[in-house]
PDB file of C-alpha atoms in Angstrom:
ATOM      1  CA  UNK A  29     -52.475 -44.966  -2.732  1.00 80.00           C
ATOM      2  CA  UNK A  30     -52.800 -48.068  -5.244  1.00 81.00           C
ATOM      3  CA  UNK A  31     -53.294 -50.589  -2.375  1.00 84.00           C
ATOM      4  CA  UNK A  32     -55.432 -48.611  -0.225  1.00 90.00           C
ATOM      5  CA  UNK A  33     -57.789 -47.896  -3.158  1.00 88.00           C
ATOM      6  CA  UNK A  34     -57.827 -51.956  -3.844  1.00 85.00           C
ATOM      7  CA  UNK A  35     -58.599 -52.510  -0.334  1.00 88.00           C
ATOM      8  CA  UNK A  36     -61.269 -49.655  -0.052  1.00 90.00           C
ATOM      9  CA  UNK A  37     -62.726 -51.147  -3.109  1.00 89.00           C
ATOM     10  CA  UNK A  38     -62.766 -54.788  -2.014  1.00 88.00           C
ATOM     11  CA  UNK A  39     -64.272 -53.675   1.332  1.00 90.00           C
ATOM     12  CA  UNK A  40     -67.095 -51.212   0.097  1.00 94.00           C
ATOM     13  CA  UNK A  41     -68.396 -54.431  -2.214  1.00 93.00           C
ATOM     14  CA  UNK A  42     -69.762 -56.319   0.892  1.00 94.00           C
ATOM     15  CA  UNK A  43     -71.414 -53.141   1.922  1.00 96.00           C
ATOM     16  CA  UNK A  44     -72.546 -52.223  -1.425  1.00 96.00           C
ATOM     17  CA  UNK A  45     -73.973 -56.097  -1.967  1.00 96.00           C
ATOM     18  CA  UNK A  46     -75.670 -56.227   1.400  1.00 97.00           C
ATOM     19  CA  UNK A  47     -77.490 -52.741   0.682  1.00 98.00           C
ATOM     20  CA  UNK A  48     -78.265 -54.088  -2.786  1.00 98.00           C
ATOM     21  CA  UNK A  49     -79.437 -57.420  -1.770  1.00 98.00           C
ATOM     22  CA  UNK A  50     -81.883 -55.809   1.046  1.00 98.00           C
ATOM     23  CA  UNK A  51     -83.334 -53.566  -1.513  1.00 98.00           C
ATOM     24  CA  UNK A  52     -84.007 -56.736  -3.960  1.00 98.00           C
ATOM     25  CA  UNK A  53     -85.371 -58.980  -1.202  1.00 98.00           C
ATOM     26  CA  UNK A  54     -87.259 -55.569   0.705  1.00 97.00           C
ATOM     27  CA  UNK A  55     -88.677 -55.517  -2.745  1.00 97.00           C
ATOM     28  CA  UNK A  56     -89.899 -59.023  -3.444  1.00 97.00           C
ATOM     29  CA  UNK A  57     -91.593 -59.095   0.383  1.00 97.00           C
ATOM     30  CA  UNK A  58     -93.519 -56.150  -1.181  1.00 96.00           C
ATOM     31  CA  UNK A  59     -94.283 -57.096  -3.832  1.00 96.00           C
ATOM     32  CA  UNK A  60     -95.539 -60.746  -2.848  1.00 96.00           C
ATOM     33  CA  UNK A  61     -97.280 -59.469   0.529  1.00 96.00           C
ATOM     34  CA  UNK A  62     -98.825 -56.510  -1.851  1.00 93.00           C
ATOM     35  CA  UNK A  63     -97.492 -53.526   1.272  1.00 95.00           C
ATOM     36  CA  UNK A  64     -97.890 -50.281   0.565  1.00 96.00           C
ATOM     37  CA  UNK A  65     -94.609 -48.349  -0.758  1.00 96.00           C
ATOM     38  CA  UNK A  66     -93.571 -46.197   2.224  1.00 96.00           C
ATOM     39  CA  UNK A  67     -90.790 -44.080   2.948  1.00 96.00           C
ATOM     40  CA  UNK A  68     -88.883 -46.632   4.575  1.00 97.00           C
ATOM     41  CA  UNK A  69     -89.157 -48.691   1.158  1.00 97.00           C
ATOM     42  CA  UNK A  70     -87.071 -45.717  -0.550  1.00 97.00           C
ATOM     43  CA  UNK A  71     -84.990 -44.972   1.906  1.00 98.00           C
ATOM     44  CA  UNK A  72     -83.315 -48.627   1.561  1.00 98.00           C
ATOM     45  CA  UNK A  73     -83.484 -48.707  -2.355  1.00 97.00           C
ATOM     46  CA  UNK A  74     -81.586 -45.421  -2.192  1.00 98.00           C
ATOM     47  CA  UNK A  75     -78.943 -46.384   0.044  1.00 98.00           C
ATOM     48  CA  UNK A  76     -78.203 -49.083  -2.304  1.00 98.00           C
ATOM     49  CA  UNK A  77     -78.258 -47.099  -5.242  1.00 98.00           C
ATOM     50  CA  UNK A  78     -75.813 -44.829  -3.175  1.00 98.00           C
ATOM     51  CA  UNK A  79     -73.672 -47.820  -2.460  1.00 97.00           C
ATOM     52  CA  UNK A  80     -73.097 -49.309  -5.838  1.00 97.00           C
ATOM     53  CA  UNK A  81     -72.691 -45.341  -6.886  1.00 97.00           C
ATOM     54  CA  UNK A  82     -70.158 -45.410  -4.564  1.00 96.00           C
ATOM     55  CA  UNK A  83     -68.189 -48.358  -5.398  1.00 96.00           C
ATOM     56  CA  UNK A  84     -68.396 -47.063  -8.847  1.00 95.00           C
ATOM     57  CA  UNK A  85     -66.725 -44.286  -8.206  1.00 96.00           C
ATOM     58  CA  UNK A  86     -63.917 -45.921  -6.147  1.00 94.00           C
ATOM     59  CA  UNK A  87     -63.814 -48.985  -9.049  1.00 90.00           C
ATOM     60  CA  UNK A  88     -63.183 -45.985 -11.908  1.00 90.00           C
ATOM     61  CA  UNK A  89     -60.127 -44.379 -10.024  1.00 90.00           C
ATOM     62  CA  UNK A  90     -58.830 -47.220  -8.859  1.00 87.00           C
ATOM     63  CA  UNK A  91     -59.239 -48.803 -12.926  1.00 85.00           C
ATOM     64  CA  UNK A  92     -57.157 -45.301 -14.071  1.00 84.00           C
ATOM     65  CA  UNK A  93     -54.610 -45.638 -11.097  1.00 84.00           C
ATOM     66  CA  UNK A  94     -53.576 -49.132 -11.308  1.00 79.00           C
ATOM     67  CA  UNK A  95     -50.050 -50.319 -12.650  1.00 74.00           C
ATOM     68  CA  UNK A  96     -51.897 -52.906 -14.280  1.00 69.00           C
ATOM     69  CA  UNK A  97     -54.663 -51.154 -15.966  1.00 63.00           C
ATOM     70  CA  UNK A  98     -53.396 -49.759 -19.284  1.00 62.00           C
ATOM     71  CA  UNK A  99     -51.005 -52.498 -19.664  1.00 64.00           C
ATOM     72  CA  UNK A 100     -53.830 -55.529 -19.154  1.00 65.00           C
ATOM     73  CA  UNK A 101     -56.158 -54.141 -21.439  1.00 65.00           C
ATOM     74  CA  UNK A 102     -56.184 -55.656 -24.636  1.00 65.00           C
ATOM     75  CA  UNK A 103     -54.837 -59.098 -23.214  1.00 70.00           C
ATOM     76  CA  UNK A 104     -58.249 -61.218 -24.119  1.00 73.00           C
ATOM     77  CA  UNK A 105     -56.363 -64.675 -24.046  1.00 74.00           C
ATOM     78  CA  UNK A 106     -55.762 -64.618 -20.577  1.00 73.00           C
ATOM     79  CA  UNK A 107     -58.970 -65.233 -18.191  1.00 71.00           C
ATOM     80  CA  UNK A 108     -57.937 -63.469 -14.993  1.00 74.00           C
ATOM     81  CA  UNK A 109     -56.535 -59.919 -16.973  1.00 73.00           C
ATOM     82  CA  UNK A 110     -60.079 -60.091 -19.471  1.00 75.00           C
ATOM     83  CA  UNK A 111     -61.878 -60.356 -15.842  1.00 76.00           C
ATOM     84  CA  UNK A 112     -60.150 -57.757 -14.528  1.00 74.00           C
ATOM     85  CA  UNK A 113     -59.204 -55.470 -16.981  1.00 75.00           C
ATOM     86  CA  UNK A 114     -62.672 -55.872 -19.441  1.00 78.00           C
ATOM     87  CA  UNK A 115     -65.466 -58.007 -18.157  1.00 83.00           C
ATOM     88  CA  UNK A 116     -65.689 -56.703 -14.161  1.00 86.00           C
ATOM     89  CA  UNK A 117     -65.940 -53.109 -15.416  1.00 87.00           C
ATOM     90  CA  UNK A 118     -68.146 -53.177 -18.165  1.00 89.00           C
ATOM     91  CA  UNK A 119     -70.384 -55.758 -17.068  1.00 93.00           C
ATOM     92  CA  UNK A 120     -70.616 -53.532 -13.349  1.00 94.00           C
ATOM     93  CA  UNK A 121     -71.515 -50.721 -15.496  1.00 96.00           C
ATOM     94  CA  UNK A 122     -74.005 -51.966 -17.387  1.00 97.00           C
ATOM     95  CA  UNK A 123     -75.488 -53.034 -13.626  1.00 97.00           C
ATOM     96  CA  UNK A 124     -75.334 -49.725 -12.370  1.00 97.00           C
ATOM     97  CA  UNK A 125     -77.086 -48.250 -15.185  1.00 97.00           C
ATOM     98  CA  UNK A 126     -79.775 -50.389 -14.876  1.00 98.00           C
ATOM     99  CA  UNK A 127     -79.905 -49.795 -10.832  1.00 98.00           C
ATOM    100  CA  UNK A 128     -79.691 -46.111 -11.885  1.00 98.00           C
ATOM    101  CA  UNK A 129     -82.735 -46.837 -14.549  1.00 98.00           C
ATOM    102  CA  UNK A 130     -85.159 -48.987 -11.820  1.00 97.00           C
ATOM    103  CA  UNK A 131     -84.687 -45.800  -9.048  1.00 97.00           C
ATOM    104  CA  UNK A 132     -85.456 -42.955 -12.218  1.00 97.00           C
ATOM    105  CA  UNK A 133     -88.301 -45.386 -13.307  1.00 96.00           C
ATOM    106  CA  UNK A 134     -89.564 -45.915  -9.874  1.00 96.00           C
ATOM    107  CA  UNK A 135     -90.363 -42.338  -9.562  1.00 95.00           C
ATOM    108  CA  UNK A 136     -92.608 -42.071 -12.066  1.00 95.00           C
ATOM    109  CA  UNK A 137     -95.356 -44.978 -11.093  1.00 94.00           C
ATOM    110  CA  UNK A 138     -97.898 -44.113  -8.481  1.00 94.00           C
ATOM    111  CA  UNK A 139     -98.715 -48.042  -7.592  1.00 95.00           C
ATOM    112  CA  UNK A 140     -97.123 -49.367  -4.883  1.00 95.00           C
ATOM    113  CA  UNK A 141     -97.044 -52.894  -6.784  1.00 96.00           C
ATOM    114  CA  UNK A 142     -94.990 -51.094  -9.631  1.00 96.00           C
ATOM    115  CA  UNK A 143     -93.060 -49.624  -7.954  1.00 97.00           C
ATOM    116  CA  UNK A 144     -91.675 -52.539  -6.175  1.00 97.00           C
ATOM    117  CA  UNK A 145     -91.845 -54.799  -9.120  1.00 97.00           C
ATOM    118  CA  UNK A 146     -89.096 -52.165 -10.635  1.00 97.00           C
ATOM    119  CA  UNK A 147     -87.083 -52.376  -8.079  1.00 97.00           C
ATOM    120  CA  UNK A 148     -87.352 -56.334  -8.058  1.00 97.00           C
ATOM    121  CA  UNK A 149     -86.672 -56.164 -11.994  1.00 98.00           C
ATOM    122  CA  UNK A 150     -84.043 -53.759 -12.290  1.00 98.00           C
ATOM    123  CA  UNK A 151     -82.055 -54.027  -8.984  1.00 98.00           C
ATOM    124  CA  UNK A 152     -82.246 -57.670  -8.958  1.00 98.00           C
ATOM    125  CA  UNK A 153     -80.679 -58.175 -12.530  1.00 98.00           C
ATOM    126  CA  UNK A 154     -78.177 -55.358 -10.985  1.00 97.00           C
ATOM    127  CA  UNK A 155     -77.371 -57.744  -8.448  1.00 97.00           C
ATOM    128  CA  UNK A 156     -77.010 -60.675 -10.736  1.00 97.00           C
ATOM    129  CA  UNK A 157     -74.825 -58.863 -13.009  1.00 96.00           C
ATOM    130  CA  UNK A 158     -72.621 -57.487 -10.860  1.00 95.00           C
ATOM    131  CA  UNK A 159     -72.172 -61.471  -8.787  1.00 94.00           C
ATOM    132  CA  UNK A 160     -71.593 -62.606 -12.357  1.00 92.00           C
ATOM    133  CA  UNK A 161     -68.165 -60.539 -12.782  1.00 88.00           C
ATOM    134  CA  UNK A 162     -66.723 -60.027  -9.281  1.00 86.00           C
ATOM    135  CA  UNK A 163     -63.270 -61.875  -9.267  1.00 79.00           C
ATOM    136  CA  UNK A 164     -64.094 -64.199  -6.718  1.00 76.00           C
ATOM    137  CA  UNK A 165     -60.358 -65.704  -6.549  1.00 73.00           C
ATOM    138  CA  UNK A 166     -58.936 -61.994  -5.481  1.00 68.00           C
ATOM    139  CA  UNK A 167     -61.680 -61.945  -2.496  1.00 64.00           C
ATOM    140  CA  UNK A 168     -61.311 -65.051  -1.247  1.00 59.00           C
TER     141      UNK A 168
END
């Protein structure tokens, strides 16, 4: 189950970054070409808020299932366990929250410029934060 979870996990990021980096870049064409926010605009913000949701999800079992999760935490000396065990998960957390916060916050502004300005702001960051702490020596 442990290796099928990793995999899962590993595979769901490139779908989960592609949906994420469409929403930033959908959002930056909108805001820059001042388009009005249509359907079509939240429909691809919220499929990448489902995606990152999603790895989430997968990332927290497979943190609790894996052999090396209780016994790596803790180990702050060694740069590969701190990514792994520390930095990946809280960092991606703090992204997801504030993916979570730019899709609550979008729903409350009536401007089509604010509204894709939030998404911009708070999915981009998102995205930056969560390219900052994938362990790009397990991917590649």
């Amino acid at each position: 189950m442990y290796s099928f979870l990793q995999k899962f996990h590993s595979g769901w990021a490139y779908l989960a970054l592609l949906l994420l980096l469409i929403a930033v870049v959908n959002a930056i064409i909108g805001l820059t070409s001042k388009k009005d926010f249509t359907a079509k605009d939240r429909k691809i913000a919220l499929f990448a808020l489902i995606g990152t949701h999603t790895q989430l999800l997968i990332g927290l079992i497979l943190y609790f299932v894996s052999p090396l999760g209780k016994a790596a935490f803790g180990q702050m000396s060694n740069a590969e366990l701190r990514l792994t065990s520390l930095e990946h998960p809280l960092i991606n957390l703090i992204a997801i929250a504030l993916i979570t916060i730019g899709w609550s916050k979008h729903k409350k502004l009536i401007n089509s410029e604010a509204k894709f300005k939030t998404f911009a702001i708070y999915y981009g960051i998102g995205l930056l934060l969560i390219l900052s702490r994938i362990p790009w020596n397990l991917w590649f």
